[in-house]
CSV table of C-alpha atoms in Angstrom, one decimal:
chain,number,residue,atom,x,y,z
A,1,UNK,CA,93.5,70.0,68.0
A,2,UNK,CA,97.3,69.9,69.3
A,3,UNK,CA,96.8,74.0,69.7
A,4,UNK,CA,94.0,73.5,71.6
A,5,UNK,CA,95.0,71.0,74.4
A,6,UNK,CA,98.4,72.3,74.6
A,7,UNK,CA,96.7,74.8,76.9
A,8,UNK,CA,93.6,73.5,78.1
A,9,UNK,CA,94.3,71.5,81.0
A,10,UNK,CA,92.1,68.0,81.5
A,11,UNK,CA,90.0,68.0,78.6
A,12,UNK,CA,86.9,65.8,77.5
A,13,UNK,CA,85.8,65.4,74.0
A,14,UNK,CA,83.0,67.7,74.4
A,15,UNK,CA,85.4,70.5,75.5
A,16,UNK,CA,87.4,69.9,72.5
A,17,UNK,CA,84.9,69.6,70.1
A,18,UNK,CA,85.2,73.7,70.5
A,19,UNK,CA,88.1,73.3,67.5
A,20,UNK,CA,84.9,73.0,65.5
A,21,UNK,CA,85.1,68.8,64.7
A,22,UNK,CA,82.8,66.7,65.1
A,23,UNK,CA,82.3,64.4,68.3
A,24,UNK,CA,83.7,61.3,65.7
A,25,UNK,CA,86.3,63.2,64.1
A,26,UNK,CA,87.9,64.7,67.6
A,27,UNK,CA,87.9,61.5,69.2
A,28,UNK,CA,89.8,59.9,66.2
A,29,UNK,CA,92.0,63.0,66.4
A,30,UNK,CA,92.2,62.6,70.1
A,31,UNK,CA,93.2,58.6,69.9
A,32,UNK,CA,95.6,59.7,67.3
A,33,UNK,CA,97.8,62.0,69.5
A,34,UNK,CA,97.4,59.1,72.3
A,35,UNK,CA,99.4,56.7,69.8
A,36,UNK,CA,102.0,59.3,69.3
A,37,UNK,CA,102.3,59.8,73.0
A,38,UNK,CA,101.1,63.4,72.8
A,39,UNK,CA,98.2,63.1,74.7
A,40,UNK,CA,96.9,60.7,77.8
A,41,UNK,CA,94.1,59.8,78.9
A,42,UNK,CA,93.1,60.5,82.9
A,43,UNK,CA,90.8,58.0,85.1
A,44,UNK,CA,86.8,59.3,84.3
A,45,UNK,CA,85.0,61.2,86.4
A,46,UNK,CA,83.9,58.6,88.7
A,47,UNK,CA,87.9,57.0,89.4
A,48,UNK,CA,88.2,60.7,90.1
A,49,UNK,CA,85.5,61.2,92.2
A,50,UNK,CA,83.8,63.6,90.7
A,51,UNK,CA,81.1,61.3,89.1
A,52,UNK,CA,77.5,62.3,90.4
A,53,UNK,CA,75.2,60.4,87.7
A,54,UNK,CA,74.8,59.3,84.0
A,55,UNK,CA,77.7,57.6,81.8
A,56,UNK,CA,81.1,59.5,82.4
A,57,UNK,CA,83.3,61.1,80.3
A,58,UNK,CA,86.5,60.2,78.8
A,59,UNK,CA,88.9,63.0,80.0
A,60,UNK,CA,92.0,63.2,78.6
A,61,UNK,CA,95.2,65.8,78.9
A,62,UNK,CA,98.4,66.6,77.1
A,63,UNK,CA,101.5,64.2,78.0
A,64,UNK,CA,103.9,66.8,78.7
A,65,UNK,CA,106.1,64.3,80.7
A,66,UNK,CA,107.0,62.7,77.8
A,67,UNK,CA,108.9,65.1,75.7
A,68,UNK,CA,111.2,67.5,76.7
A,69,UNK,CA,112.3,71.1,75.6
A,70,UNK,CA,116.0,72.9,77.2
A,71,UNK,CA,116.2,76.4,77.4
A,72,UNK,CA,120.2,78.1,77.8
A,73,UNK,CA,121.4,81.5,79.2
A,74,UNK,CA,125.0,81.4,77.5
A,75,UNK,CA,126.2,84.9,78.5
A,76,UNK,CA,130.0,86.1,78.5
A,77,UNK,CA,130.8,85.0,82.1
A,78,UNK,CA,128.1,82.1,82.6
A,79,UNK,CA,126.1,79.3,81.1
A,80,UNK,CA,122.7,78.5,82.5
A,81,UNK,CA,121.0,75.5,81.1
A,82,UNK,CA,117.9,74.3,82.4
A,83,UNK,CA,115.8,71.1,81.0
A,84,UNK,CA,111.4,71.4,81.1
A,85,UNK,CA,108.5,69.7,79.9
A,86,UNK,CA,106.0,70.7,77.2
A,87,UNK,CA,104.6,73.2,79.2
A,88,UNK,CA,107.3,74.6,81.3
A,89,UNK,CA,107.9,72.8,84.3
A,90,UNK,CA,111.6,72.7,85.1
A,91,UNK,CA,112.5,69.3,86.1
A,92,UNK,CA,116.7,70.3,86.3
A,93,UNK,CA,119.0,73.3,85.9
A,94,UNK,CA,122.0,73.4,85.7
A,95,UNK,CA,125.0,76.7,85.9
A,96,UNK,CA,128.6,77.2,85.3
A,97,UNK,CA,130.6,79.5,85.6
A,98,UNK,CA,133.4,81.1,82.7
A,99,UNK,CA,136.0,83.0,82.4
A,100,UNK,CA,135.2,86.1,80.6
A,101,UNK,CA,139.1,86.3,79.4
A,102,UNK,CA,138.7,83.5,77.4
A,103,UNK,CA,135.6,84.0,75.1
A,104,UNK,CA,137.5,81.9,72.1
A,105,UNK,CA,134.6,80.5,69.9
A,106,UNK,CA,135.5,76.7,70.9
A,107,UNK,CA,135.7,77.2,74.3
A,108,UNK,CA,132.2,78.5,74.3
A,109,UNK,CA,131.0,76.1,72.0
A,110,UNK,CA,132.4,73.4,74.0
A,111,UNK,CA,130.8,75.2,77.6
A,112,UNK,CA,127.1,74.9,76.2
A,113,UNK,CA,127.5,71.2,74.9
A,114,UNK,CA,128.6,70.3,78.5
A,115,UNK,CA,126.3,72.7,80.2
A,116,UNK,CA,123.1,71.0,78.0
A,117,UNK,CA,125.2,67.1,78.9
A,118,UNK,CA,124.8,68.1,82.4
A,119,UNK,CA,121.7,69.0,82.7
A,120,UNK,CA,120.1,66.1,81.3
A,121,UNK,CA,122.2,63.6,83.4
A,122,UNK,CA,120.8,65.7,86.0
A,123,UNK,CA,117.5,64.9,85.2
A,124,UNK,CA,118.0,62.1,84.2
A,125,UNK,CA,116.9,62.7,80.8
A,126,UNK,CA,118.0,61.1,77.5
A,127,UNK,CA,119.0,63.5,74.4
A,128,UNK,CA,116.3,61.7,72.0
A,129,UNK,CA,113.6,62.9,74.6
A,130,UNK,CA,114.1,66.5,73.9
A,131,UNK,CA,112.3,68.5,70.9
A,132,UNK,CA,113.4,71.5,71.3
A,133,UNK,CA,116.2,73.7,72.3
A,134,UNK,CA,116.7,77.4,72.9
A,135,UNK,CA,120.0,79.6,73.3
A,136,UNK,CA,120.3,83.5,74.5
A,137,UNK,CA,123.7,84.5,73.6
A,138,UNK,CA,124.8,88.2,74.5
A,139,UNK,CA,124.9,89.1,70.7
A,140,UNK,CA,122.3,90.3,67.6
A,141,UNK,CA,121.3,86.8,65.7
A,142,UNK,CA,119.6,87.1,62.6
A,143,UNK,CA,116.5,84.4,61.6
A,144,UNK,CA,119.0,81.9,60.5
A,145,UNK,CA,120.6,81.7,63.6
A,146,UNK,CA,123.6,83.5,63.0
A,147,UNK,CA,125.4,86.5,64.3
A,148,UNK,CA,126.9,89.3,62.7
A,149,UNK,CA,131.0,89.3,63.9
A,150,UNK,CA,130.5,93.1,65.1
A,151,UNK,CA,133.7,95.0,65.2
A,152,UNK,CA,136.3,92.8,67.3
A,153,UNK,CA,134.7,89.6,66.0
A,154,UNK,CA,132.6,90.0,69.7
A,155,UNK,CA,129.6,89.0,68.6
A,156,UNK,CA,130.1,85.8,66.6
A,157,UNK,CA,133.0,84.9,69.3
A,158,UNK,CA,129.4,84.8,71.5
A,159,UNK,CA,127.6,82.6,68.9
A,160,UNK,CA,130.1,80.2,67.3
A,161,UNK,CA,127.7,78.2,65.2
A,162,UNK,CA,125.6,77.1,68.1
A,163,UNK,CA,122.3,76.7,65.9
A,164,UNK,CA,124.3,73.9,64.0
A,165,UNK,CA,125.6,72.6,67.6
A,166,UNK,CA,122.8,69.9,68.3
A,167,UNK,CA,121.7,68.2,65.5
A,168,UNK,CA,119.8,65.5,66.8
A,169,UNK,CA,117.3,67.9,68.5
A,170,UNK,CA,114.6,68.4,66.1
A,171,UNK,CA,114.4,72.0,66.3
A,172,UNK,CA,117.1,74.4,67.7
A,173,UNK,CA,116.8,78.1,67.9
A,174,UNK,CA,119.6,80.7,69.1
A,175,UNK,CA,118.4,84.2,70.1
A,176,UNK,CA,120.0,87.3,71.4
A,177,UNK,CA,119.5,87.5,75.3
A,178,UNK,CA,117.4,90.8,75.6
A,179,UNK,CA,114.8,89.4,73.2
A,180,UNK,CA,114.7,85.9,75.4
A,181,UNK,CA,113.7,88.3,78.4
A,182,UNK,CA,111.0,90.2,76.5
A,183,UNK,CA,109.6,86.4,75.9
A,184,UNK,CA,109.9,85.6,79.2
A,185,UNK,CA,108.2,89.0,80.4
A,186,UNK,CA,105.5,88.4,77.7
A,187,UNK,CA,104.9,84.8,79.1
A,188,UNK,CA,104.4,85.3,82.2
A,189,UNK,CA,106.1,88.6,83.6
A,190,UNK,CA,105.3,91.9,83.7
A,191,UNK,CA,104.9,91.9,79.6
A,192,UNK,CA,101.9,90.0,79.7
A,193,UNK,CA,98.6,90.9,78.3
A,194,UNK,CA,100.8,94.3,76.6
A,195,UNK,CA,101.2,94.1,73.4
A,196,UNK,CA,103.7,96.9,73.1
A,197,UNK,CA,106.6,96.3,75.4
A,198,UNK,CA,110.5,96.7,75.6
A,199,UNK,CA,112.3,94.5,78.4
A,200,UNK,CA,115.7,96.3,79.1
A,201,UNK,CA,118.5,93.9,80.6
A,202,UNK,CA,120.9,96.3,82.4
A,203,UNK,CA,122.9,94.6,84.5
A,204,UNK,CA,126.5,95.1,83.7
A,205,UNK,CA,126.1,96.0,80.1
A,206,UNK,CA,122.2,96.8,78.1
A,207,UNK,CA,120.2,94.9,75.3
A,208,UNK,CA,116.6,95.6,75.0
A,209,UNK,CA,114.4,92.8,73.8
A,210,UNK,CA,111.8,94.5,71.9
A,211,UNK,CA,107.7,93.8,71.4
A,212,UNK,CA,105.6,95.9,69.1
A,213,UNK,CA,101.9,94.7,68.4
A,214,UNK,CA,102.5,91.3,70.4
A,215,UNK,CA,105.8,90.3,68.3
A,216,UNK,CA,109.6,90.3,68.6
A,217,UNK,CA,111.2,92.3,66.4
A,218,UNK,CA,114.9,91.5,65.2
A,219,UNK,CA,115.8,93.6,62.2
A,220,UNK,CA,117.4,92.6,59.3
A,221,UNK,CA,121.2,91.0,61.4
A,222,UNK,CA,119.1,90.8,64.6
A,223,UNK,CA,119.9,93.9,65.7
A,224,UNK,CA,117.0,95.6,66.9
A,225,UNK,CA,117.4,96.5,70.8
A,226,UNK,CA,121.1,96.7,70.6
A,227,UNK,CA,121.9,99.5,72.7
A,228,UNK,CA,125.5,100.5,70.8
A,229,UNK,CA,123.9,104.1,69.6
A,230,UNK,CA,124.0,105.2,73.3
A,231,UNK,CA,127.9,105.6,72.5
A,232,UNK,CA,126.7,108.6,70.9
A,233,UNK,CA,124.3,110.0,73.3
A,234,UNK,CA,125.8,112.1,75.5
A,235,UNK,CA,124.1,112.1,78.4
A,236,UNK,CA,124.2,108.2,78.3
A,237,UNK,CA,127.2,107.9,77.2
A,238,UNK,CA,127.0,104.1,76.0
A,239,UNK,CA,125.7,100.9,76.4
A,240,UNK,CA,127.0,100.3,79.7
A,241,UNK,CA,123.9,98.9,82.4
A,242,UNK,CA,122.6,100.3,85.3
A,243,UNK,CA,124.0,98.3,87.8
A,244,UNK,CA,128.0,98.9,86.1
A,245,UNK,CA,126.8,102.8,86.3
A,246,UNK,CA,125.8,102.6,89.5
A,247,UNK,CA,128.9,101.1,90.8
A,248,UNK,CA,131.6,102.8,88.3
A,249,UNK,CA,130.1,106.1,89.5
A,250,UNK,CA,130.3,105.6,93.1
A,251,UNK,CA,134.2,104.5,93.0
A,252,UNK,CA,134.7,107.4,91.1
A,253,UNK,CA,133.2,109.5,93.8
A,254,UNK,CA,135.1,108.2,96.1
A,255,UNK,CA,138.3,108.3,94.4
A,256,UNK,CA,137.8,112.1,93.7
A,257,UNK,CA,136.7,112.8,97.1
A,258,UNK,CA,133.4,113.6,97.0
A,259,UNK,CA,131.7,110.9,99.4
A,260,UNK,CA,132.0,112.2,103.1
A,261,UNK,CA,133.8,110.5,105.4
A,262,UNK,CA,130.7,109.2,107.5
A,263,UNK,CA,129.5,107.0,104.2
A,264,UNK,CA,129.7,103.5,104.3
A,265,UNK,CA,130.8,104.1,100.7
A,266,UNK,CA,134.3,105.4,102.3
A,267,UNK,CA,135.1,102.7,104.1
A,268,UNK,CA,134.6,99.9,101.4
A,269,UNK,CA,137.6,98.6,99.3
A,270,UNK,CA,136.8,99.7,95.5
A,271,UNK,CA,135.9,95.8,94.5
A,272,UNK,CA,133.3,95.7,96.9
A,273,UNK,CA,131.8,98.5,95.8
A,274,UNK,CA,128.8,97.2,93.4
A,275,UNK,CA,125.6,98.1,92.0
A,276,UNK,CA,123.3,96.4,94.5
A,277,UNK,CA,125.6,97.8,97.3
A,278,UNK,CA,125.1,101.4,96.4
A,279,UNK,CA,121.5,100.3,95.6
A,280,UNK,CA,121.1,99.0,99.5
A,281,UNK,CA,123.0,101.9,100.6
A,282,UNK,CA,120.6,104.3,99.4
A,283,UNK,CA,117.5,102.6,100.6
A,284,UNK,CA,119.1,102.7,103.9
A,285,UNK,CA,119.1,106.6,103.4
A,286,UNK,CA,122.8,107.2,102.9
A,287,UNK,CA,123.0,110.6,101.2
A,288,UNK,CA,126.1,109.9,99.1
A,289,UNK,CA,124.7,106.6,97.6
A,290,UNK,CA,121.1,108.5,97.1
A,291,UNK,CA,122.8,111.3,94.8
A,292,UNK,CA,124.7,108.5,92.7
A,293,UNK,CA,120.7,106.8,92.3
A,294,UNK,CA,119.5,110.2,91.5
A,295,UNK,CA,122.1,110.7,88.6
A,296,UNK,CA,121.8,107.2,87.1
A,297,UNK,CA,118.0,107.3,87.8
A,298,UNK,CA,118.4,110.5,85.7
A,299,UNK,CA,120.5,107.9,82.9
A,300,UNK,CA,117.6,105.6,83.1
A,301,UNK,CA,114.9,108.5,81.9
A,302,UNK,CA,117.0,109.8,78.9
A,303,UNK,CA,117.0,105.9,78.2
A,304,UNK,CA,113.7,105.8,78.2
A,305,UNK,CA,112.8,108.6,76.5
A,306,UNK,CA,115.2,107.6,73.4
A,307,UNK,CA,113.7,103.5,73.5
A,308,UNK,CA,109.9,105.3,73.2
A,309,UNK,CA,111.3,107.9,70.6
A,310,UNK,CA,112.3,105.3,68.4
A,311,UNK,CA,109.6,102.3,69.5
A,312,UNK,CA,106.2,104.0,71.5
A,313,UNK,CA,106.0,101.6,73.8
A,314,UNK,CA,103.5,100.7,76.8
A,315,UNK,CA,106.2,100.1,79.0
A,316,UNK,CA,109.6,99.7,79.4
A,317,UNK,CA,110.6,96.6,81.4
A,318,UNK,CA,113.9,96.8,83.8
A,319,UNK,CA,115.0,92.8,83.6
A,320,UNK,CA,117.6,90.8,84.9
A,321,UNK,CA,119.6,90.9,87.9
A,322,UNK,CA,119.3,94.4,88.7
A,323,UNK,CA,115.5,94.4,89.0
A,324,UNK,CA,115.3,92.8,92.3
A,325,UNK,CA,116.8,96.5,93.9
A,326,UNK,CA,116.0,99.0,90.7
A,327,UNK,CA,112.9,100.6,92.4
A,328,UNK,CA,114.5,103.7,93.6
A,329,UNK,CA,116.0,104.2,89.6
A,330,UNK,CA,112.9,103.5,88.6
A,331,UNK,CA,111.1,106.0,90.8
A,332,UNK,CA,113.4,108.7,89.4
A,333,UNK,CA,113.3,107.5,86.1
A,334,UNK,CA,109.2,108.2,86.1
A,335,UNK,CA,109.5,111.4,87.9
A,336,UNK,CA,111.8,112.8,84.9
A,337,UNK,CA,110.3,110.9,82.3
A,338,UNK,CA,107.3,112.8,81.3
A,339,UNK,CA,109.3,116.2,80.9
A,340,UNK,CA,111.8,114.4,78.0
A,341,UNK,CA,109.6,112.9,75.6
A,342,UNK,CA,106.8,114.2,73.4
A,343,UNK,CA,104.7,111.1,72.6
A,344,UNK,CA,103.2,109.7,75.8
A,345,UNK,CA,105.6,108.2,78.2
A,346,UNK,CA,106.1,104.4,78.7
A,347,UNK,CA,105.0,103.3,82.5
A,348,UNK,CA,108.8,102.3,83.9
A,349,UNK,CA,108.4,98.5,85.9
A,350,UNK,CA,110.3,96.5,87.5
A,351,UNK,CA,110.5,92.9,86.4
A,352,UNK,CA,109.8,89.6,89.0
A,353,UNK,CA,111.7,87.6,87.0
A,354,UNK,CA,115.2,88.2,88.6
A,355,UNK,CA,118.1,86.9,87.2
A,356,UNK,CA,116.4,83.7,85.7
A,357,UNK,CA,114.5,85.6,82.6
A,358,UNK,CA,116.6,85.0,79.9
A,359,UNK,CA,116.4,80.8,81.0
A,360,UNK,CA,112.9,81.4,81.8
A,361,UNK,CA,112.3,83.2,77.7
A,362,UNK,CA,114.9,80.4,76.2
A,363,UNK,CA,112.2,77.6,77.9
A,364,UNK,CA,109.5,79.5,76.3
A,365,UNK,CA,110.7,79.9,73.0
A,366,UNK,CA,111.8,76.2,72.9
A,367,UNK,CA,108.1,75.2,74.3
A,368,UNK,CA,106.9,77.2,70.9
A,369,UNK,CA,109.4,75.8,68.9
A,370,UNK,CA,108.2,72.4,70.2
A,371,UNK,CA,104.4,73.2,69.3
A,372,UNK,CA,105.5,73.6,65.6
A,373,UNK,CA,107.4,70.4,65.3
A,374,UNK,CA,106.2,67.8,67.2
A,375,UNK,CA,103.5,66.4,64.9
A,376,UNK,CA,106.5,65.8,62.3
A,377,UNK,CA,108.0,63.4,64.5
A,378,UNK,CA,107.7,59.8,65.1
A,379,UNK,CA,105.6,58.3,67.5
A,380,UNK,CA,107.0,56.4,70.3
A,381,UNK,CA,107.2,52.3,70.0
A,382,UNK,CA,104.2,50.4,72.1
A,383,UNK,CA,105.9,49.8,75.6
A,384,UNK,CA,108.3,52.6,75.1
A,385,UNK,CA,107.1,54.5,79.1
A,386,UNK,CA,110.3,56.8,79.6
A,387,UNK,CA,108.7,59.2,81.3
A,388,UNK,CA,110.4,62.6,82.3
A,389,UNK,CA,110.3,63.7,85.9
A,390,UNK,CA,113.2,65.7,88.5
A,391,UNK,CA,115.5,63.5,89.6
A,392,UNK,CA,114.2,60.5,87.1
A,393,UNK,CA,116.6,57.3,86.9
A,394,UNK,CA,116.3,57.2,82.9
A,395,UNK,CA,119.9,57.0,81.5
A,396,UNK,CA,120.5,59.6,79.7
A,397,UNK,CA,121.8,57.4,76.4
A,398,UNK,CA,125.0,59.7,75.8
């Protein structure tokens, strides 16, 4: 019954007696999740105004205000935390920003636990309102929650122990970032309704979240969609993303002469030279900046053909920051496509999601994570009206 008004909107008991219950045994199911503060009950059809004639109905609609799920981006250089209700709307978010340098495992640790503190005194939001919680870390995490150290002690530098970070959430859930954006592309991006999908996040360095017949995938340490055998691809030449290519290829052009003097290129100091700027450049029909596309365009296809070598997908996803300008790669990457792979070739999208999607999959995953646990916990004491809303003046009990 929880499954089915989770998504349904305003309800009456006739529309969920689709579950397959009887009109008596829905509407004791339906008073049931009322008492635990799961489900509220809406004026009838004549307070609304939509009453015409005959007795109305009782309408009714999950509570979503009352509970509330976080979602956190916890990359190398950032931490994105941002605080929903039970079916997604974000009521605050909150960023800061890190120093990459210092990656020690208790300073991270210590930078989500404020980033999630801040957010819910944002929103005014106690900690024994939230059910669920979901973390993207830039690392492989197994079903346990944990990640492998990987050969510098990276990886688990990335994911000190964050899983056992929040124990009074009921349910917390740690995922690598790249899978977090195929949720969020599967949800409600350019993912959804394909059951076959790999969202690539190729910013400054890749992961590919991977979907094959409508699930995740992680492997056996997580694993699966991390992009390290690129190091041995030659024409790829690592794991580096587009928008690091795009910018480490033009300084090198322009260091070894071979941007003209009339390039805007040229003219720019060699930190100012980035992705998106060459990106820009090129769509304004600068020849030197078009070449540099054309070559990691060129990247992009051999990319592609290796991801649908190994995992057929429908499509291949470009997420993250560097959709909002990867058209042009994207263009190139189709036109070579077809000519490097022998199984038919994934359609190349950009995504909408911008540089949000990893929040936007945590939120989702933590909305599913909520689904599973909710009915285990207690209901609410009579009186108790905390409800959640943006800028709400509930203390957050900390």
């Amino acid at each position: 019954m929880l499954s089915f008004l989770w998504d349904a909107g305003p309800f009456t008991a006739t529309d969920a007696m689709a579950v397959g219950y009887t009109r008596s045994t829905t509407i004791d199911l339906i008073d049931e999740l009322i008492d635990r503060g799961l489900v509220r009950e809406l004026p009838n059809a004549r307070t609304a105004g939509e009453y015409r004639k005959g007795r109305p109905a009782r309408r009714f609609q999950l509570d979503a205000g009352f509970r509330a799920v976080i979602g956190v981006d916890a990359g190398r250089a950032h931490v994105t935390a941002t605080v929903a209700d039970l079916v997604g709307g974000v009521l605050a978010s909150h960023h800061a920003t890190l120093r990459p340098a210092d990656d020690r495992a208790e300073s991270r640790l210590a930078a989500v636990q404020r980033a999630v503190d801040d957010v819910l005194a944002e929103a005014g939001i106690a900690m024994d309102q939230v059910v669920a919680l979901c973390i993207g870390v830039p690392a492989p995490v197994d079903v346990d929650g944990v990640s492998p150290a990987g050969r510098d002690g990276f990886w688990a530098r990335m994911n000190p122990g964050l899983r056992d970070a929040f124990p009074a959430v009921p349910a917390v859930e740690v995922m690598n970032d790249a899978s977090l954006a195929a949720v969020a592309e599967g949800a409600v991006g350019a993912g959804r309704g394909h059951a076959n999908y790999v969202a690539l996040l190729a910013g400054e360095r890749m992961g590919a979240g991977v979907v094959i017949d409508g699930r995740v995938l992680r492997g056996a340490h997580g694993g699966t969609g991390e992009m390290a055998g690129f190091d041995y691809v030659e024409a790829v030449g690592g794991a580096w993303g587009l928008g690091y290519r795009l910018a480490e290829h033009a300084k090198a052009d322009v260091r070894h002469g071979k941007v003209s003097a009339q390039s805007p290129l040229s003219r720019l100091r060699t930190d100012e030279i980035t992705g998106r700027t060459v990106l820009e450049l090129a769509r304004d029909g600068d020849p030197d900046a078009s070449r540099i596309v054309e070559r990691i365009g060129g990247m992009l296809a051999t990319i592609a053909a290796v991801i649908n070598s190994f995992f057929d997908p429908s499509r291949i996803i470009v997420s993250g920051a560097i959709s909002e300008g990867a058209q042009q790669l994207i263009e190139v990457a189709t036109r070579q496509l077809p000519e490097r792979v022998d199984l038919p070739a994934p359609v190349i999208v950009g995504s909408s999601l911008g540089a949000d999607v990893v929040s936007t999959g945590a939120i989702f995953q933590a909305i599913q994570a909520a689904r599973e646990v909710v009915l285990r916990l207690p209901a609410p004491a009579r009186g108790d009206a905390r409800a959640l809303r943006p800028g709400g003046d509930e203390a957050s009990g900390r």
